mmCIF file with all atom_site columns, C-alpha atoms in Angstrom:
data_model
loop_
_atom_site.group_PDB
_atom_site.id
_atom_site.type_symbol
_atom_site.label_atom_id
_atom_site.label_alt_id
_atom_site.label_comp_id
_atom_site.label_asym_id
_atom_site.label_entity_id
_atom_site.label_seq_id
_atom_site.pdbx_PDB_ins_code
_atom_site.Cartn_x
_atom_site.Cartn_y
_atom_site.Cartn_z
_atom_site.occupancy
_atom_site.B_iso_or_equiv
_atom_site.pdbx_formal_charge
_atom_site.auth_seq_id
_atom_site.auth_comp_id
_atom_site.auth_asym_id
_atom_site.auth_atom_id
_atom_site.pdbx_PDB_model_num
ATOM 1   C CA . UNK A 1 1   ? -13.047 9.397   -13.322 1.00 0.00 ? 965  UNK A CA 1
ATOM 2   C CA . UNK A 1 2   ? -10.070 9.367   -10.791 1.00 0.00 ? 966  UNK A CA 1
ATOM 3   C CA . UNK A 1 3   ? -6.536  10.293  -11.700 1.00 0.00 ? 967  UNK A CA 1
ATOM 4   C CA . UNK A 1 4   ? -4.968  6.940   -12.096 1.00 0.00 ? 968  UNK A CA 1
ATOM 5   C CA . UNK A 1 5   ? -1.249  5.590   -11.859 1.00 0.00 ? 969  UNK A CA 1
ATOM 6   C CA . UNK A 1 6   ? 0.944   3.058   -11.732 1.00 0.00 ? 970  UNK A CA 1
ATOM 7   C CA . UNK A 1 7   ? 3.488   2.987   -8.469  1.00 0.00 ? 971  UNK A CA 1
ATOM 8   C CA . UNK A 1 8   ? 6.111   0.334   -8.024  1.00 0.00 ? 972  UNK A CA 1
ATOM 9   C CA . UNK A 1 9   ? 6.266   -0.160  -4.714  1.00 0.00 ? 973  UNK A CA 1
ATOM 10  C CA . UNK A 1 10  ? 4.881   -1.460  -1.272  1.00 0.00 ? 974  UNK A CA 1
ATOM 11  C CA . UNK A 1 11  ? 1.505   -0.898  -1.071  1.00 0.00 ? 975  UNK A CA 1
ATOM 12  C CA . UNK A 1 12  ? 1.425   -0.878  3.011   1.00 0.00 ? 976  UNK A CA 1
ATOM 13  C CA . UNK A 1 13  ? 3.688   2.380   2.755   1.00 0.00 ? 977  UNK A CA 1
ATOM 14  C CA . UNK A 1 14  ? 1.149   4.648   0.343   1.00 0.00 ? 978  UNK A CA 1
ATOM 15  C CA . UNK A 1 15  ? 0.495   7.631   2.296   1.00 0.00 ? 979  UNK A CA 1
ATOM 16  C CA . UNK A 1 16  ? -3.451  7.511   1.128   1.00 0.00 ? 980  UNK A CA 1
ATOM 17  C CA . UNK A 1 17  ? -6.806  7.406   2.465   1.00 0.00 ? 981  UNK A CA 1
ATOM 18  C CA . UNK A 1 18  ? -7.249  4.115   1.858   1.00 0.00 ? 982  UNK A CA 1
ATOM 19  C CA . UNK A 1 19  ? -5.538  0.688   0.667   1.00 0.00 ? 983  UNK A CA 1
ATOM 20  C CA . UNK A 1 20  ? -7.109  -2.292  -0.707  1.00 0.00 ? 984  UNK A CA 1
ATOM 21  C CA . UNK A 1 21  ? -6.840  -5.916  0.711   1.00 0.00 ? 985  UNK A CA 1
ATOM 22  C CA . UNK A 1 22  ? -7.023  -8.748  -1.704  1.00 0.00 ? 986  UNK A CA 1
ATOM 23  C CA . UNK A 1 23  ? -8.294  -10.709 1.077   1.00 0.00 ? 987  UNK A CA 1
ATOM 24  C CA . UNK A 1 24  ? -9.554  -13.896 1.285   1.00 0.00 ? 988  UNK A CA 1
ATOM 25  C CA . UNK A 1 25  ? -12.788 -15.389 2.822   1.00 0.00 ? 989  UNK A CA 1
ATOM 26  C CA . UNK A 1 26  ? -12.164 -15.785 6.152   1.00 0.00 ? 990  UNK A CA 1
ATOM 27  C CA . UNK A 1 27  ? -10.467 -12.156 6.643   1.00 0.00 ? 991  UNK A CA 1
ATOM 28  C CA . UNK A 1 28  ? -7.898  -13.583 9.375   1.00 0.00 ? 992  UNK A CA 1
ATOM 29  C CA . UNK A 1 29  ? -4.984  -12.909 7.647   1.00 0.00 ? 993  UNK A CA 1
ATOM 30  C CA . UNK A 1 30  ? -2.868  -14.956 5.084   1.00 0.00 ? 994  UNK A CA 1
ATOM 31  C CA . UNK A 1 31  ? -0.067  -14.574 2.889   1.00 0.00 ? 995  UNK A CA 1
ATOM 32  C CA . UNK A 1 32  ? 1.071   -11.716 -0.258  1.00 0.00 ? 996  UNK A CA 1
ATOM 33  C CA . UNK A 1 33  ? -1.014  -8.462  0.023   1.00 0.00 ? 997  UNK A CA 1
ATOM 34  C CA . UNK A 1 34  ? -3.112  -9.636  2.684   1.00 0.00 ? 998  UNK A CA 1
ATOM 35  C CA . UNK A 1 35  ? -0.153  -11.319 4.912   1.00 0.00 ? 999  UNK A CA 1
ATOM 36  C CA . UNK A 1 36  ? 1.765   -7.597  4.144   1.00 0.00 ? 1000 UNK A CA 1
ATOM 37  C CA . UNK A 1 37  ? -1.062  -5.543  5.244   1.00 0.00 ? 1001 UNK A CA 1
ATOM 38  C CA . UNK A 1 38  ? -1.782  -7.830  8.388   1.00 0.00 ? 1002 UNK A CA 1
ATOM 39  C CA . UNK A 1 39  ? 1.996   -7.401  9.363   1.00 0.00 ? 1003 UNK A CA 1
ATOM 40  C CA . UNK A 1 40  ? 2.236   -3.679  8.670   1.00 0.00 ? 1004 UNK A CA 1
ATOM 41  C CA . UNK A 1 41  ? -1.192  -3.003  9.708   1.00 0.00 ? 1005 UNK A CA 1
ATOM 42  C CA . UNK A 1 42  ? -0.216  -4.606  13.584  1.00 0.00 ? 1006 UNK A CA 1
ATOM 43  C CA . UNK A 1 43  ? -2.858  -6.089  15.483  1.00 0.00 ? 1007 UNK A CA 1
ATOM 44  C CA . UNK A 1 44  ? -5.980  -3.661  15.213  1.00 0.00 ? 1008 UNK A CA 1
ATOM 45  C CA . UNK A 1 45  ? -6.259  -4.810  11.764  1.00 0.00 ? 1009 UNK A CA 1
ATOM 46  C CA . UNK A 1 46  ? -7.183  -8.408  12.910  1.00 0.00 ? 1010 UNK A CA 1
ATOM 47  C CA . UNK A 1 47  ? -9.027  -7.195  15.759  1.00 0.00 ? 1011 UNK A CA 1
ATOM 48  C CA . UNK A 1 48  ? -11.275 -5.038  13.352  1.00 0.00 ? 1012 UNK A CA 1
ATOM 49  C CA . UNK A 1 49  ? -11.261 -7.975  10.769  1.00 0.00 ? 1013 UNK A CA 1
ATOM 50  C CA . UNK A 1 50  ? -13.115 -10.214 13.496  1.00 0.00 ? 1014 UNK A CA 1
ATOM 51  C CA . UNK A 1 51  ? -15.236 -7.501  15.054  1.00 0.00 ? 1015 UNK A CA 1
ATOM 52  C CA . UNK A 1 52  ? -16.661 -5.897  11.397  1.00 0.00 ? 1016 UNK A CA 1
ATOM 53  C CA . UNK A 1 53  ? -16.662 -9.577  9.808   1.00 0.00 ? 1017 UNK A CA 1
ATOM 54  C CA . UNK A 1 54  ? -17.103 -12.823 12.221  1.00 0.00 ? 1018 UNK A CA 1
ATOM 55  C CA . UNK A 1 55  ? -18.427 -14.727 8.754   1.00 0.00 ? 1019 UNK A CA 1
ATOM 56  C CA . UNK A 1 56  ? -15.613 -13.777 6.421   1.00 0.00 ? 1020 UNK A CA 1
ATOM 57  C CA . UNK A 1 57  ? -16.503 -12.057 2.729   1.00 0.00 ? 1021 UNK A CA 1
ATOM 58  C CA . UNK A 1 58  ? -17.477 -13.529 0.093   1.00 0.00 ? 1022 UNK A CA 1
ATOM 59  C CA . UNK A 1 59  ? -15.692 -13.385 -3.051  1.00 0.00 ? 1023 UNK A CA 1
ATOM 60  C CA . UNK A 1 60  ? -16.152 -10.077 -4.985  1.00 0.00 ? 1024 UNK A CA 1
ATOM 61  C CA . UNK A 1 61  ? -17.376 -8.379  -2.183  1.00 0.00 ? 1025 UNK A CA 1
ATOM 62  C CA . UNK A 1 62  ? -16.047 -5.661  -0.298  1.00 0.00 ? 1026 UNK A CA 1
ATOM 63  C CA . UNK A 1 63  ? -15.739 -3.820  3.523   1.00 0.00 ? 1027 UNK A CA 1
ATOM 64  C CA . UNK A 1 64  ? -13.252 -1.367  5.928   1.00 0.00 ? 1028 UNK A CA 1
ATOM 65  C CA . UNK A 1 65  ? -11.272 -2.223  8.651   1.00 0.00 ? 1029 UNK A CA 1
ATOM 66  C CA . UNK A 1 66  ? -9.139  0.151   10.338  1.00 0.00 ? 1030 UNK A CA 1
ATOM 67  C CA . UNK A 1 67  ? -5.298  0.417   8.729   1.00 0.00 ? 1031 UNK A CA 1
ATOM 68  C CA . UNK A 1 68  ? -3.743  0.350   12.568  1.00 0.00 ? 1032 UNK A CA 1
ATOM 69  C CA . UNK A 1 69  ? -0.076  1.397   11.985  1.00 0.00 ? 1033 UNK A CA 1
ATOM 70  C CA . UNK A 1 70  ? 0.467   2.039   8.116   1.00 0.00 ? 1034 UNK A CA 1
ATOM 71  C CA . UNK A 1 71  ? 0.001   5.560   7.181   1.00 0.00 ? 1035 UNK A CA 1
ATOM 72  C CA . UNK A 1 72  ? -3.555  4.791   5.568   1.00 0.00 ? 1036 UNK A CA 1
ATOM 73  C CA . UNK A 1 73  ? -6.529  5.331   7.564   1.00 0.00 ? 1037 UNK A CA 1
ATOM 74  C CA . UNK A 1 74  ? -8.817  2.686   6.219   1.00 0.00 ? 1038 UNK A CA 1
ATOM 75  C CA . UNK A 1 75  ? -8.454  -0.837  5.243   1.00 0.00 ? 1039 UNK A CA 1
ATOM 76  C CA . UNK A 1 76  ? -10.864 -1.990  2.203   1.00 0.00 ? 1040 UNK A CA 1
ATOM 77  C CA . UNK A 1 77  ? -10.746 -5.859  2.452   1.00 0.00 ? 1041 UNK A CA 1
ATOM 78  C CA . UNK A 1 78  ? -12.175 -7.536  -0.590  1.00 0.00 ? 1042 UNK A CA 1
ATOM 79  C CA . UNK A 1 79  ? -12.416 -10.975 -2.040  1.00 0.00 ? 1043 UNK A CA 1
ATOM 80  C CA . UNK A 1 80  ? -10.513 -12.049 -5.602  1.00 0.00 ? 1044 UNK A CA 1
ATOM 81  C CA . UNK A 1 81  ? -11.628 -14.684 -7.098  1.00 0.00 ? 1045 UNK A CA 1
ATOM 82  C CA . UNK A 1 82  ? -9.249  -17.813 -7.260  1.00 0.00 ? 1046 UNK A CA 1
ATOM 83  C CA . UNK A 1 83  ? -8.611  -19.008 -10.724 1.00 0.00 ? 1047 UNK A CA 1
ATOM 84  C CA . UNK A 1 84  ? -6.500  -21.633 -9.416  1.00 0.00 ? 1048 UNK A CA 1
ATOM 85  C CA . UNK A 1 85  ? -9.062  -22.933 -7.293  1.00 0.00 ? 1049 UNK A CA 1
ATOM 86  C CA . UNK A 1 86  ? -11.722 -22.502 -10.713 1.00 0.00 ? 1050 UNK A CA 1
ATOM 87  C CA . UNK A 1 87  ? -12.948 -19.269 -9.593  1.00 0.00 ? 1051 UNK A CA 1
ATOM 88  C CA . UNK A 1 88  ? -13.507 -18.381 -13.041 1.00 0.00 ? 1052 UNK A CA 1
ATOM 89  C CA . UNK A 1 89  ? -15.698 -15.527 -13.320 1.00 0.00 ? 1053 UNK A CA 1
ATOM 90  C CA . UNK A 1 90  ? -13.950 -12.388 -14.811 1.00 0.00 ? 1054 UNK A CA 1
ATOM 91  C CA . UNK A 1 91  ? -17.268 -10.739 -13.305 1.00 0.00 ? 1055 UNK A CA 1
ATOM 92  C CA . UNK A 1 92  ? -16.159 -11.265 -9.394  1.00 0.00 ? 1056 UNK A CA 1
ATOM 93  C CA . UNK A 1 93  ? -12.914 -9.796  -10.448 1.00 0.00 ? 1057 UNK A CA 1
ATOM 94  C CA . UNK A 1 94  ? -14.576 -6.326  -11.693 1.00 0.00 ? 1058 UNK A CA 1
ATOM 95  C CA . UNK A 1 95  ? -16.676 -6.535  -8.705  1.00 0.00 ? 1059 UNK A CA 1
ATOM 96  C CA . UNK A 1 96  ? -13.822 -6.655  -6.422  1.00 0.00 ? 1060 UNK A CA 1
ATOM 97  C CA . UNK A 1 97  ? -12.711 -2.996  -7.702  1.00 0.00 ? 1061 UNK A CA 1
ATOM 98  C CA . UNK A 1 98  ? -16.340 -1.911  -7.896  1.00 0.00 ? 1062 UNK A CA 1
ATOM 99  C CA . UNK A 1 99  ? -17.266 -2.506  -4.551  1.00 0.00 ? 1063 UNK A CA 1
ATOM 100 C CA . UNK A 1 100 ? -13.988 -1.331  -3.248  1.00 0.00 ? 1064 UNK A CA 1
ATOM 101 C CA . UNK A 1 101 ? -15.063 1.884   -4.617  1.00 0.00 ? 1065 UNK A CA 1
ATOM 102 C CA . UNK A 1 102 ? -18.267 2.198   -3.660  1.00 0.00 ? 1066 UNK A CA 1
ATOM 103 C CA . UNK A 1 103 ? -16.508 1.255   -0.309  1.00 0.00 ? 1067 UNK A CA 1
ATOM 104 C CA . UNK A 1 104 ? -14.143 3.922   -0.531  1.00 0.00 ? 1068 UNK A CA 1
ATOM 105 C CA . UNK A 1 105 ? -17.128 6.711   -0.993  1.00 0.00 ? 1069 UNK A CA 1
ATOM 106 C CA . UNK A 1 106 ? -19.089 5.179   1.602   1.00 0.00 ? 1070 UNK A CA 1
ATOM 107 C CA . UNK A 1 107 ? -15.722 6.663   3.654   1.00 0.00 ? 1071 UNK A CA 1
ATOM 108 C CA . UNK A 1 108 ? -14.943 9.980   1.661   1.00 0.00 ? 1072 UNK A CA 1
ATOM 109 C CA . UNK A 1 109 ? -11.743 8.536   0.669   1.00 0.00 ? 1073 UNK A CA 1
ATOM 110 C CA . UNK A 1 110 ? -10.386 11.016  -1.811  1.00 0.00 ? 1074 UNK A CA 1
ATOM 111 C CA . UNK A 1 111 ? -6.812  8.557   -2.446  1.00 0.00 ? 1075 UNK A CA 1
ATOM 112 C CA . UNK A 1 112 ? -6.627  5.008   -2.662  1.00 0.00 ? 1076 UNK A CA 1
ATOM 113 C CA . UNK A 1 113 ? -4.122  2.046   -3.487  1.00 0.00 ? 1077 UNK A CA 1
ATOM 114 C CA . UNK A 1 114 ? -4.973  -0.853  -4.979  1.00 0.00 ? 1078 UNK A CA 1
ATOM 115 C CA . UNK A 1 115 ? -2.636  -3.826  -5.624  1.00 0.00 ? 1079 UNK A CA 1
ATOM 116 C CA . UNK A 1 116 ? -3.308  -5.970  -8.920  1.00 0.00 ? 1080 UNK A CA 1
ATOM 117 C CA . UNK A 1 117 ? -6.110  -8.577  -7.054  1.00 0.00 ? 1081 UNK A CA 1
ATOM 118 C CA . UNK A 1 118 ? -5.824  -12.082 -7.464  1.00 0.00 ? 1082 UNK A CA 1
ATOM 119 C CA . UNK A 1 119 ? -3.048  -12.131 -10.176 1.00 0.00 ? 1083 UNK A CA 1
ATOM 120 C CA . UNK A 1 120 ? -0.365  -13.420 -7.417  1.00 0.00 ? 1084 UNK A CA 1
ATOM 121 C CA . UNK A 1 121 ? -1.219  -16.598 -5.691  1.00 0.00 ? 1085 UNK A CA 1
ATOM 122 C CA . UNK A 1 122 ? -4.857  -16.805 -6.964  1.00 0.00 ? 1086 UNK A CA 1
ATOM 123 C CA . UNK A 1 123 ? -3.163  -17.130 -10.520 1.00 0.00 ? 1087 UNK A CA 1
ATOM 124 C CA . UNK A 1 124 ? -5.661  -15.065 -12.561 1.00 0.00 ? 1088 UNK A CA 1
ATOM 125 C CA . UNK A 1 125 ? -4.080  -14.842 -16.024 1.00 0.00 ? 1089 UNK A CA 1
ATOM 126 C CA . UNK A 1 126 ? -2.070  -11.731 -15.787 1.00 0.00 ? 1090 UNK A CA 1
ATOM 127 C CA . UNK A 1 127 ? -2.986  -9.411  -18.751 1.00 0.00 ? 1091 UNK A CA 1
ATOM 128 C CA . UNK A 1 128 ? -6.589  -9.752  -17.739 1.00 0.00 ? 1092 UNK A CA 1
ATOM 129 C CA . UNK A 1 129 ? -6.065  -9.039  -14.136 1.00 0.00 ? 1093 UNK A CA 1
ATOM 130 C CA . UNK A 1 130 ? -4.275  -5.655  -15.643 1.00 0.00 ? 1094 UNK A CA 1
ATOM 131 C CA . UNK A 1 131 ? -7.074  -5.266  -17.673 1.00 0.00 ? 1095 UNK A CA 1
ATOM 132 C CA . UNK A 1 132 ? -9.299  -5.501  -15.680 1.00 0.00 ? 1096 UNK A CA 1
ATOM 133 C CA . UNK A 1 133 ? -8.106  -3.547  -12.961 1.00 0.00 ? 1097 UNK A CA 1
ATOM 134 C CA . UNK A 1 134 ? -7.773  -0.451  -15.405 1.00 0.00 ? 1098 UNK A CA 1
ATOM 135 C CA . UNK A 1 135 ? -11.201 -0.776  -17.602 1.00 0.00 ? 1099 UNK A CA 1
ATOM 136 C CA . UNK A 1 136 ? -12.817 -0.904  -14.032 1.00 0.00 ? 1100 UNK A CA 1
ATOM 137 C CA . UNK A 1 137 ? -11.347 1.753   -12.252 1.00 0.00 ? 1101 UNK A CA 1
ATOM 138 C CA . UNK A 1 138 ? -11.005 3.997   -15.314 1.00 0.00 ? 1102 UNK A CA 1
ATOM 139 C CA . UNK A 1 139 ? -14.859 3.619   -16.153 1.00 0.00 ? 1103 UNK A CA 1
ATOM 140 C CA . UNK A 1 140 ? -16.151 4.158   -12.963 1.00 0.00 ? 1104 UNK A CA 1
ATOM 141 C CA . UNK A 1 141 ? -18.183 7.115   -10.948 1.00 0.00 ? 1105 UNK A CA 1
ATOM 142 C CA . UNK A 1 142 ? -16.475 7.168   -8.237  1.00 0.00 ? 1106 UNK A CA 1
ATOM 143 C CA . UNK A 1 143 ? -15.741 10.198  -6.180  1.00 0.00 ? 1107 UNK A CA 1
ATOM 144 C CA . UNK A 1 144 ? -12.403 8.710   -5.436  1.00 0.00 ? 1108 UNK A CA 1
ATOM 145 C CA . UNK A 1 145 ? -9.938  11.406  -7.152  1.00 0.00 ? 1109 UNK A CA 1
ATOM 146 C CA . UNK A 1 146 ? -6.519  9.668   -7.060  1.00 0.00 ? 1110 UNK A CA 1
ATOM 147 C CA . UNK A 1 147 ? -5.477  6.039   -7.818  1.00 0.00 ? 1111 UNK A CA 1
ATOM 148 C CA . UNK A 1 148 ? -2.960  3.991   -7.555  1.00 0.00 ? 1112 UNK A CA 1
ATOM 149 C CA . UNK A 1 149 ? -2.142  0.743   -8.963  1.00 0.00 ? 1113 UNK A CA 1
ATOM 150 C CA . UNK A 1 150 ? 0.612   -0.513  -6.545  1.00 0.00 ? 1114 UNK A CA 1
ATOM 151 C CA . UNK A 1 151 ? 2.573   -3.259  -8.432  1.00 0.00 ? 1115 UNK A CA 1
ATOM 152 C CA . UNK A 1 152 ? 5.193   -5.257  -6.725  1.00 0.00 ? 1116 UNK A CA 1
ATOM 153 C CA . UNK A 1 153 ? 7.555   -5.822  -9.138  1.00 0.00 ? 1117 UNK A CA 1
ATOM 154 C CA . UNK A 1 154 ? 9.439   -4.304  -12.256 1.00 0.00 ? 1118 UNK A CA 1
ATOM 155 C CA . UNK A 1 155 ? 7.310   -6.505  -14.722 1.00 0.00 ? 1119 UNK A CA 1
ATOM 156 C CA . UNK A 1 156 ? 3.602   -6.157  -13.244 1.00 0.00 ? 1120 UNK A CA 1
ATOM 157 C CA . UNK A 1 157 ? 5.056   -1.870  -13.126 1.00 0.00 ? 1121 UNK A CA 1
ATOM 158 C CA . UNK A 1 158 ? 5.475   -2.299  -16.816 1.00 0.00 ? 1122 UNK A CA 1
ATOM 159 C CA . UNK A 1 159 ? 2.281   -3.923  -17.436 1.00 0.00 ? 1123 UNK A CA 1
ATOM 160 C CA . UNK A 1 160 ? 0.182   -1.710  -15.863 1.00 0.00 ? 1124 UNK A CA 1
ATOM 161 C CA . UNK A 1 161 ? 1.665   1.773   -17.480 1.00 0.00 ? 1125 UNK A CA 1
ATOM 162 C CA . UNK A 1 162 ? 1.008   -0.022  -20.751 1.00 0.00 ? 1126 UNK A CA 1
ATOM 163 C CA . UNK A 1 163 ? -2.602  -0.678  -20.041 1.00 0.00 ? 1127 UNK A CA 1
ATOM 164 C CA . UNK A 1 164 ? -3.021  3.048   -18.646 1.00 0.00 ? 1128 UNK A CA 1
ATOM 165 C CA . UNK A 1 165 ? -1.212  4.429   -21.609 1.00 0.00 ? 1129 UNK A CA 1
ATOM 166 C CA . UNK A 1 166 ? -3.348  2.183   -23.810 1.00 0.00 ? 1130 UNK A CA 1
ATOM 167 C CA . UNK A 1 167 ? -6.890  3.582   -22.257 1.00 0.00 ? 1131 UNK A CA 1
ATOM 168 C CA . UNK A 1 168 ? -5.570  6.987   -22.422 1.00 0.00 ? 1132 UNK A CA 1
ATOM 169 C CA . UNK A 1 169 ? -5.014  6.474   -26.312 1.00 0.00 ? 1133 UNK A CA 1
ATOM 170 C CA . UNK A 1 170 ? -8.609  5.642   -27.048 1.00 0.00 ? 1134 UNK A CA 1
#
């Protein structure tokens, strides 16, 4: 099991092996995490995006792209389900941080930032996108050894050292 920890912060500045995308289909770019990693990734992130993935993702899926100008090396790009749009299965949500994983050994990545997937614009009911960012990450075999839970803002910070302190307690 990695180290895991809440940071409040902007997750295109981490200084880790990897950060993860909550992307959406298509993988051009778009708005929150994926519009702030596009921006402060610069171009090759794009380019990469087309090259490694003409069709898009599909949700709860995940792959790499380069991370062009942020100090991260690697990109993992993966699909959160949209609740708003009736994307409704918690399970695409868990696979989201599985496969990002998986991803992430598939590279050797020994760090990695994640931001809280599809609880901004794809309206996934909060304390279960906290959830289950945590149960997943926490129960996993991954060969990852450090994680971060970037949260954007004072609140989702708050929410997410709760949950950690919470799984640590059992």
């Amino acid at each position: 099991m990695p180290v895991i920890t809440a940071v409040l912060g902007d997750i295109t500045t981490q200084d880790v092996d990897a950060v993860v995308n909550a992307a959406n289909t298509g993988m051009r770019g778009g708005g929150g995490v994926d519009g702030a990693i596009h921006r402060a990734g610069g171009p090759a992130v794009l380019r990469d995006c087309i090259a490694r993935f003409p069709d898009g993702l599909a949700t709860g899926e995940a792959g790499w792209t380069t991370a062009g100008e942020m100090p991260a090396r690697w990109v993992i790009h993966t699909v959160g389900p949209n609740f708003a749009a009736g994307e409704r299965d918690r399970a695409l949500l868990v696979s989201c941080y599985r496969r990002a994983l998986e991803v992430a050994d598939e590279l050797d990545a020994r760090s990695v930032a994640f931001p809280l997937i599809s609880a901004g614009v794809y309206a996934w009911p909060f304390d279960d996108a906290v959830a289950a960012a945590v149960d997943t990450i926490a129960s996993s075999t991954t060969r990852v050894a450090e994680v971060r839970i970037v949260a954007f803002s004072p609140d989702a910070y708050d929410a997410v050292q709760r949950a950690l302190a919470a799984r640590r307690a059992r």
